[in-house]
GROMACS .gro file of C-alpha atoms in nm:
model
  203
    1UNK     CA    1   6.729   0.323   6.438
    2UNK     CA    2   6.361   0.365   6.601
    3UNK     CA    3   6.123   0.134   6.668
    4UNK     CA    4   5.839   0.037   6.440
    5UNK     CA    5   5.616   0.156   6.710
    6UNK     CA    6   5.705   0.503   6.769
    7UNK     CA    7   5.764   0.583   6.351
    8UNK     CA    8   5.609   0.824   6.195
    9UNK     CA    9   5.575   0.613   5.883
   10UNK     CA   10   5.464   0.315   6.076
   11UNK     CA   11   5.143   0.245   5.891
   12UNK     CA   12   5.309   0.248   5.518
   13UNK     CA   13   5.584  -0.026   5.667
   14UNK     CA   14   5.358  -0.232   5.830
   15UNK     CA   15   5.230  -0.368   5.490
   16UNK     CA   16   5.503  -0.390   5.323
   17UNK     CA   17   5.638  -0.596   5.665
   18UNK     CA   18   5.297  -0.806   5.541
   19UNK     CA   19   5.436  -0.843   5.222
   20UNK     CA   20   5.746  -1.017   5.326
   21UNK     CA   21   5.822  -1.403   5.168
   22UNK     CA   22   5.925  -1.545   5.539
   23UNK     CA   23   5.592  -1.350   5.728
   24UNK     CA   24   5.312  -1.373   5.470
   25UNK     CA   25   4.994  -1.594   5.683
   26UNK     CA   26   5.062  -1.456   5.995
   27UNK     CA   27   4.746  -1.474   6.224
   28UNK     CA   28   4.682  -1.070   6.395
   29UNK     CA   29   4.805  -1.259   6.740
   30UNK     CA   30   5.125  -1.274   6.642
   31UNK     CA   31   5.173  -0.993   6.429
   32UNK     CA   32   5.056  -0.803   6.723
   33UNK     CA   33   5.303  -0.976   6.932
   34UNK     CA   34   5.602  -0.940   6.696
   35UNK     CA   35   5.570  -0.556   6.638
   36UNK     CA   36   5.685  -0.424   6.945
   37UNK     CA   37   6.001  -0.576   6.887
   38UNK     CA   38   6.112  -0.450   6.581
   39UNK     CA   39   6.288  -0.160   6.525
   40UNK     CA   40   6.327   0.012   6.172
   41UNK     CA   41   6.690   0.100   5.978
   42UNK     CA   42   6.758   0.358   5.765
   43UNK     CA   43   7.109   0.224   5.530
   44UNK     CA   44   7.326   0.399   5.354
   45UNK     CA   45   7.495   0.221   5.024
   46UNK     CA   46   7.791   0.075   5.156
   47UNK     CA   47   7.721   0.044   5.500
   48UNK     CA   48   7.768  -0.242   5.710
   49UNK     CA   49   7.451  -0.356   5.898
   50UNK     CA   50   7.675  -0.687   6.041
   51UNK     CA   51   8.079  -0.690   6.001
   52UNK     CA   52   8.240  -1.069   5.985
   53UNK     CA   53   8.357  -1.185   6.344
   54UNK     CA   54   8.051  -1.004   6.532
   55UNK     CA   55   7.878  -1.158   6.819
   56UNK     CA   56   7.562  -0.985   6.857
   57UNK     CA   57   7.333  -1.048   6.564
   58UNK     CA   58   7.047  -0.993   6.421
   59UNK     CA   59   6.735  -1.075   6.210
   60UNK     CA   60   6.673  -0.807   5.889
   61UNK     CA   61   6.349  -0.793   5.694
   62UNK     CA   62   6.423  -0.588   5.421
   63UNK     CA   63   6.164  -0.281   5.360
   64UNK     CA   64   6.341  -0.085   5.109
   65UNK     CA   65   6.676  -0.220   4.867
   66UNK     CA   66   6.894  -0.480   4.884
   67UNK     CA   67   7.238  -0.628   5.099
   68UNK     CA   68   7.485  -0.850   5.023
   69UNK     CA   69   7.677  -1.112   5.218
   70UNK     CA   70   8.030  -1.099   5.164
   71UNK     CA   71   8.341  -1.249   5.297
   72UNK     CA   72   8.661  -1.121   5.308
   73UNK     CA   73   9.032  -1.256   5.338
   74UNK     CA   74   9.298  -1.073   5.578
   75UNK     CA   75   9.412  -0.887   5.270
   76UNK     CA   76   9.086  -0.786   5.205
   77UNK     CA   77   9.009  -0.973   4.914
   78UNK     CA   78   8.573  -0.998   4.919
   79UNK     CA   79   8.390  -1.224   4.743
   80UNK     CA   80   8.008  -1.207   4.739
   81UNK     CA   81   7.753  -1.496   4.851
   82UNK     CA   82   7.448  -1.365   4.785
   83UNK     CA   83   7.219  -1.049   4.771
   84UNK     CA   84   6.910  -1.037   4.864
   85UNK     CA   85   6.624  -0.758   4.814
   86UNK     CA   86   6.244  -0.635   4.929
   87UNK     CA   87   6.035  -0.824   5.091
   88UNK     CA   88   6.329  -1.086   5.152
   89UNK     CA   89   6.500  -1.128   5.482
   90UNK     CA   90   6.866  -1.177   5.577
   91UNK     CA   91   7.004  -1.356   5.953
   92UNK     CA   92   7.268  -1.436   6.140
   93UNK     CA   93   7.105  -1.700   6.274
   94UNK     CA   94   7.307  -2.056   6.175
   95UNK     CA   95   7.577  -1.838   6.367
   96UNK     CA   96   7.341  -1.781   6.657
   97UNK     CA   97   7.263  -2.163   6.693
   98UNK     CA   98   7.645  -2.271   6.651
   99UNK     CA   99   7.758  -2.011   6.886
  100UNK     CA  100   8.059  -1.898   6.690
  101UNK     CA  101   8.102  -1.492   6.538
  102UNK     CA  102   7.935  -1.434   6.217
  103UNK     CA  103   8.110  -1.545   5.942
  104UNK     CA  104   8.021  -1.256   5.693
  105UNK     CA  105   7.946  -0.876   5.652
  106UNK     CA  106   7.611  -0.773   5.559
  107UNK     CA  107   7.632  -0.465   5.340
  108UNK     CA  108   7.384  -0.237   5.196
  109UNK     CA  109   7.435  -0.301   4.858
  110UNK     CA  110   7.174   0.077   4.787
  111UNK     CA  111   7.031   0.258   4.997
  112UNK     CA  112   6.800  -0.011   5.229
  113UNK     CA  113   6.514   0.027   5.484
  114UNK     CA  114   6.486  -0.261   5.712
  115UNK     CA  115   6.244  -0.395   5.989
  116UNK     CA  116   6.474  -0.553   6.248
  117UNK     CA  117   6.541  -0.723   6.573
  118UNK     CA  118   6.816  -0.847   6.788
  119UNK     CA  119   6.867  -1.238   6.721
  120UNK     CA  120   6.751  -1.390   7.110
  121UNK     CA  121   6.434  -1.176   7.069
  122UNK     CA  122   6.381  -1.329   6.711
  123UNK     CA  123   6.465  -1.691   6.827
  124UNK     CA  124   6.259  -1.614   7.150
  125UNK     CA  125   5.950  -1.568   6.900
  126UNK     CA  126   6.043  -1.873   6.714
  127UNK     CA  127   5.989  -2.089   6.963
  128UNK     CA  128   5.657  -1.991   7.055
  129UNK     CA  129   5.539  -2.028   6.692
  130UNK     CA  130   5.665  -2.374   6.572
  131UNK     CA  131   5.491  -2.303   6.232
  132UNK     CA  132   5.657  -2.001   6.153
  133UNK     CA  133   6.051  -2.189   6.337
  134UNK     CA  134   5.992  -2.471   6.069
  135UNK     CA  135   5.938  -2.197   5.734
  136UNK     CA  136   6.221  -1.962   5.854
  137UNK     CA  137   6.525  -2.264   5.914
  138UNK     CA  138   6.341  -2.437   5.632
  139UNK     CA  139   6.435  -2.080   5.461
  140UNK     CA  140   6.787  -2.093   5.662
  141UNK     CA  141   6.879  -2.390   5.457
  142UNK     CA  142   6.761  -2.247   5.120
  143UNK     CA  143   7.006  -1.938   5.156
  144UNK     CA  144   7.303  -2.160   5.277
  145UNK     CA  145   7.184  -2.425   4.995
  146UNK     CA  146   7.212  -2.158   4.721
  147UNK     CA  147   7.590  -1.994   4.888
  148UNK     CA  148   7.752  -2.314   4.825
  149UNK     CA  149   7.552  -2.369   4.483
  150UNK     CA  150   7.704  -2.019   4.384
  151UNK     CA  151   8.061  -2.104   4.571
  152UNK     CA  152   8.045  -2.452   4.342
  153UNK     CA  153   7.898  -2.265   4.015
  154UNK     CA  154   8.275  -1.976   4.006
  155UNK     CA  155   8.509  -2.337   4.023
  156UNK     CA  156   8.289  -2.533   3.771
  157UNK     CA  157   8.132  -2.290   3.464
  158UNK     CA  158   8.296  -2.098   3.235
  159UNK     CA  159   8.183  -1.701   3.231
  160UNK     CA  160   7.854  -1.715   3.015
  161UNK     CA  161   7.741  -2.011   3.242
  162UNK     CA  162   7.809  -1.796   3.535
  163UNK     CA  163   7.604  -1.505   3.379
  164UNK     CA  164   7.322  -1.786   3.236
  165UNK     CA  165   7.273  -1.961   3.533
  166UNK     CA  166   7.218  -1.643   3.760
  167UNK     CA  167   6.951  -1.468   3.486
  168UNK     CA  168   6.761  -1.794   3.513
  169UNK     CA  169   6.726  -1.836   3.906
  170UNK     CA  170   6.724  -1.422   4.003
  171UNK     CA  171   6.554  -1.289   3.691
  172UNK     CA  172   6.426  -1.091   3.963
  173UNK     CA  173   6.751  -0.881   4.056
  174UNK     CA  174   6.908  -0.882   3.730
  175UNK     CA  175   6.826  -0.577   3.611
  176UNK     CA  176   6.848  -0.425   3.999
  177UNK     CA  177   7.189  -0.491   4.053
  178UNK     CA  178   7.474  -0.272   3.994
  179UNK     CA  179   7.733  -0.409   3.674
  180UNK     CA  180   7.994  -0.358   3.922
  181UNK     CA  181   7.832  -0.596   4.227
  182UNK     CA  182   7.749  -0.821   3.979
  183UNK     CA  183   8.070  -0.868   3.795
  184UNK     CA  184   8.173  -0.922   4.109
  185UNK     CA  185   7.946  -1.184   4.249
  186UNK     CA  186   8.002  -1.382   3.860
  187UNK     CA  187   8.404  -1.336   3.937
  188UNK     CA  188   8.384  -1.109   3.663
  189UNK     CA  189   8.530  -0.807   3.518
  190UNK     CA  190   8.287  -0.544   3.422
  191UNK     CA  191   8.433  -0.553   3.093
  192UNK     CA  192   8.334  -0.882   3.014
  193UNK     CA  193   8.060  -0.868   3.212
  194UNK     CA  194   7.936  -0.581   2.875
  195UNK     CA  195   8.063  -0.801   2.629
  196UNK     CA  196   7.864  -1.102   2.761
  197UNK     CA  197   7.542  -0.871   2.840
  198UNK     CA  198   7.525  -0.774   2.493
  199UNK     CA  199   7.570  -1.114   2.368
  200UNK     CA  200   7.254  -1.234   2.617
  201UNK     CA  201   7.067  -0.863   2.550
  202UNK     CA  202   7.005  -0.885   2.964
  203UNK     CA  203   7.038  -0.589   3.232
   0.00000   0.00000   0.00000
């Protein structure tokens, strides 16, 4: 982990950060306050950035690559809750506010680079910038709603319906998620996904 200020690629990373959906529109003064708090993390495919049950929490802004949220039961069976790619974020904010351990893992689907900071530092920054705090908390609620809708979808829709909904809701991710990961997310076998993608002419 390297601080943004001392990273050899800090200028290009700053440009990437300014394209992040949440951080777009921040003022120069806000950037000057936030950037010294950020560290740059580089992760390999399969690395766990956060482990289910952790009590130390982070805020992640994705610069390159893709992350997933995963929950697992004591037997090791996993369920993918959502994916997030470059210019998006992932967070443990809700668990931090509720003072509970993180209820999911955050895992690198591909090689990933993030800009990140500890949750207490991010929360303190938000307290000084009410407009950004409102936008961020709205995004957190959207993420929670998205995860809930996905869970309901797995129970209510058949296999073609699940894939169709995914293609409609997340066209920007459709061609980027490894097929094994997408099959697991939709609770399909890779073989079923292959048949469906031929039918849909997608992916």
